[in-house]
């Protein structure tokens, strides 16, 4: 984008909409008011203005184990088919460590389960798109298993093909058409719905403990929205989620609402486009999305060269969300200044700025596993 701002000196003075005030302006001073009033207000706002309304219709879900393989050392690899309403199939790849039940990370992948690991036993979609093992660097399966965690992944395209005209081939075709087109759910909300269905499936298998959500980039935005909506997720990690994820929209640093809504009109609801270049009038900002994870553990990570995602805006949103954890009796983010690169900080809210570019690396994963050790064990 030609007019992208990467100059901190040109960032406007940002006044965030208050997190701990109800829509009528009255203060949110206790946990009950947060839970019973403010949290539902914010969820409704993000559904109306950003991600769209997820239908309440419950579709029947049928699970089938396609195969299971015992791995050397006692871990298991299992592949499941989730058949939704008898008409739409999604494949779930599950790795379970030797000691079970075990806590587990669940995350969407971009290009198919077979890209996340070179194992030739992993089923690949027909008319295959990407090479086997091509994103294995983002999924350190053996390290995760060795630390005593499981891992489950599914491809976002199985739920909603990530293209402007993907809707017709998405799982949305199984739902009644929404009455309000402007507020109709987009791809991010559909992917988030799919994460909840994957969780339904995992909860039916006896060997999964608490389920932590993780997502990179557009799938980090999705993990945050899924965790906001579904409180069964025990922990959430946002890796380089940027605009409409963890970054504050009002800063207009790197990717802006106009940029994202123009390039990816299918990700959000149509109402979101009304806020292009009107960020200051938005009745919300992304610190409020992060706060919807509370009181569960939240970890936000940025990368120093990932300026498009506005690392500083991600940190400031995390800091601004933190008072909700304090209100609910937990330590939020333990610092007030953005930590030096490659330094993890964590209370019940964690953050790091990895040196390097837009990616999820083994170093990032090690920090998430440390955080999960502290928060889930
Ligand atoms: C970019 C997009 C970002 C981010 C990223 C990704 O092109 O502008 O918001 O989601 O893609 O998902 O890799």
Short mmCIF file of C-alpha atoms in Angstrom, two decimals, residues 187-312:
data_model
loop_
_atom_site.label_atom_id
_atom_site.label_comp_id
_atom_site.label_asym_id
_atom_site.label_seq_id
_atom_site.Cartn_x
_atom_site.Cartn_y
_atom_site.Cartn_z
CA UNK A 187 -14.20 -16.12 6.83
CA UNK A 188 -12.51 -15.33 10.17
CA UNK A 189 -15.75 -16.01 12.08
CA UNK A 190 -16.31 -19.18 10.06
CA UNK A 191 -12.79 -20.41 10.82
CA UNK A 192 -13.41 -19.57 14.50
CA UNK A 193 -16.64 -21.58 14.42
CA UNK A 194 -14.65 -24.48 12.99
CA UNK A 195 -12.16 -24.27 15.88
CA UNK A 196 -15.07 -24.73 18.28
CA UNK A 197 -16.22 -27.79 16.30
CA UNK A 198 -12.68 -29.18 16.44
CA UNK A 199 -12.83 -28.63 20.20
CA UNK A 200 -16.15 -30.54 20.32
CA UNK A 201 -14.36 -33.40 18.59
CA UNK A 202 -11.32 -33.27 20.90
CA UNK A 203 -13.51 -33.28 23.99
CA UNK A 204 -15.08 -36.52 22.76
CA UNK A 205 -11.71 -38.26 22.64
CA UNK A 206 -10.74 -39.34 26.14
CA UNK A 207 -7.06 -38.43 25.95
CA UNK A 208 -7.13 -34.64 25.69
CA UNK A 209 -6.69 -32.33 28.67
CA UNK A 210 -7.16 -28.54 28.53
CA UNK A 211 -7.09 -27.15 24.99
CA UNK A 212 -4.98 -24.06 24.22
CA UNK A 213 -5.61 -22.17 20.98
CA UNK A 214 -2.82 -20.87 18.81
CA UNK A 215 -2.82 -18.98 15.53
CA UNK A 216 -0.42 -17.12 13.29
CA UNK A 217 -1.33 -13.99 11.37
CA UNK A 218 -4.87 -14.19 9.89
CA UNK A 219 -5.24 -17.38 11.89
CA UNK A 220 -4.09 -15.47 14.98
CA UNK A 221 -6.97 -13.03 14.45
CA UNK A 222 -9.16 -16.12 14.21
CA UNK A 223 -7.76 -17.69 17.40
CA UNK A 224 -8.53 -14.49 19.33
CA UNK A 225 -12.12 -14.32 18.06
CA UNK A 226 -12.64 -18.05 18.71
CA UNK A 227 -11.32 -17.73 22.27
CA UNK A 228 -13.49 -14.66 22.86
CA UNK A 229 -16.62 -16.55 21.82
CA UNK A 230 -15.89 -19.96 23.28
CA UNK A 231 -14.78 -19.96 26.90
CA UNK A 232 -13.97 -23.67 26.81
CA UNK A 233 -10.59 -22.76 25.29
CA UNK A 234 -8.20 -22.75 28.24
CA UNK A 235 -5.50 -20.39 26.89
CA UNK A 236 -4.93 -18.42 23.70
CA UNK A 237 -1.80 -17.44 21.77
CA UNK A 238 -1.82 -14.72 19.12
CA UNK A 239 1.28 -14.89 16.94
CA UNK A 240 1.83 -11.81 14.72
CA UNK A 241 -1.94 -11.35 14.30
CA UNK A 242 -1.71 -7.62 13.49
CA UNK A 243 -4.59 -5.59 12.06
CA UNK A 244 -8.02 -6.78 13.31
CA UNK A 245 -6.08 -9.16 15.56
CA UNK A 246 -3.97 -7.90 18.46
CA UNK A 247 -2.93 -4.51 16.98
CA UNK A 248 -4.72 -1.27 17.81
CA UNK A 249 -6.57 -0.03 14.71
CA UNK A 250 -6.46 3.62 15.80
CA UNK A 251 -2.66 3.81 15.39
CA UNK A 252 -2.95 3.29 11.62
CA UNK A 253 0.63 1.98 11.62
CA UNK A 254 1.32 -0.64 8.94
CA UNK A 255 -1.84 -2.35 7.74
CA UNK A 256 -4.97 -0.19 8.13
CA UNK A 257 -8.65 -1.07 8.06
CA UNK A 258 -8.93 0.29 4.51
CA UNK A 259 -6.00 -1.89 3.44
CA UNK A 260 -7.31 -5.07 5.01
CA UNK A 261 -10.91 -4.58 3.91
CA UNK A 262 -9.79 -3.90 0.35
CA UNK A 263 -7.45 -6.87 0.00
CA UNK A 264 -9.45 -9.34 2.07
CA UNK A 265 -13.11 -8.29 1.86
CA UNK A 266 -14.22 -11.84 2.68
CA UNK A 267 -12.52 -12.00 6.12
CA UNK A 268 -14.90 -9.71 8.01
CA UNK A 269 -18.51 -8.56 7.88
CA UNK A 270 -19.52 -5.80 5.50
CA UNK A 271 -20.23 -3.39 8.37
CA UNK A 272 -16.48 -3.35 9.12
CA UNK A 273 -15.78 -1.48 5.87
CA UNK A 274 -17.76 1.51 7.13
CA UNK A 275 -14.87 2.22 9.52
CA UNK A 276 -12.19 2.49 6.81
CA UNK A 277 -10.35 5.76 7.50
CA UNK A 278 -12.71 6.41 10.41
CA UNK A 279 -10.78 4.44 13.04
CA UNK A 280 -11.28 7.11 15.71
CA UNK A 281 -15.05 6.73 15.46
CA UNK A 282 -15.00 2.95 15.87
CA UNK A 283 -16.88 2.09 19.06
CA UNK A 284 -14.19 -0.49 19.86
CA UNK A 285 -10.51 -1.23 19.42
CA UNK A 286 -8.54 -4.44 19.55
CA UNK A 287 -7.52 -4.21 23.23
CA UNK A 288 -11.17 -5.08 23.84
CA UNK A 289 -10.88 -8.25 21.80
CA UNK A 290 -7.84 -9.31 23.84
CA UNK A 291 -9.72 -8.60 27.07
CA UNK A 292 -12.42 -11.07 26.05
CA UNK A 293 -9.90 -13.85 26.75
CA UNK A 294 -9.80 -12.92 30.46
CA UNK A 295 -9.46 -14.42 32.98
CA UNK A 296 -7.86 -17.19 30.91
CA UNK A 297 -4.14 -16.94 30.09
CA UNK A 298 -3.36 -14.85 26.97
CA UNK A 299 -0.03 -14.58 25.15
CA UNK A 300 0.58 -12.04 22.39
CA UNK A 301 3.73 -12.18 20.28
CA UNK A 302 5.13 -9.76 17.72
CA UNK A 303 8.20 -9.86 15.48
CA UNK A 304 10.58 -6.91 15.17
CA UNK A 305 10.58 -6.78 11.36
CA UNK A 306 6.86 -7.47 11.00
CA UNK A 307 5.99 -3.77 10.79
CA UNK A 308 2.89 -4.46 8.65
CA UNK A 309 1.37 -6.04 11.81
CA UNK A 310 2.40 -3.09 14.04
CA UNK A 311 4.38 -4.79 16.84
CA UNK A 312 4.13 -1.73 19.08
#
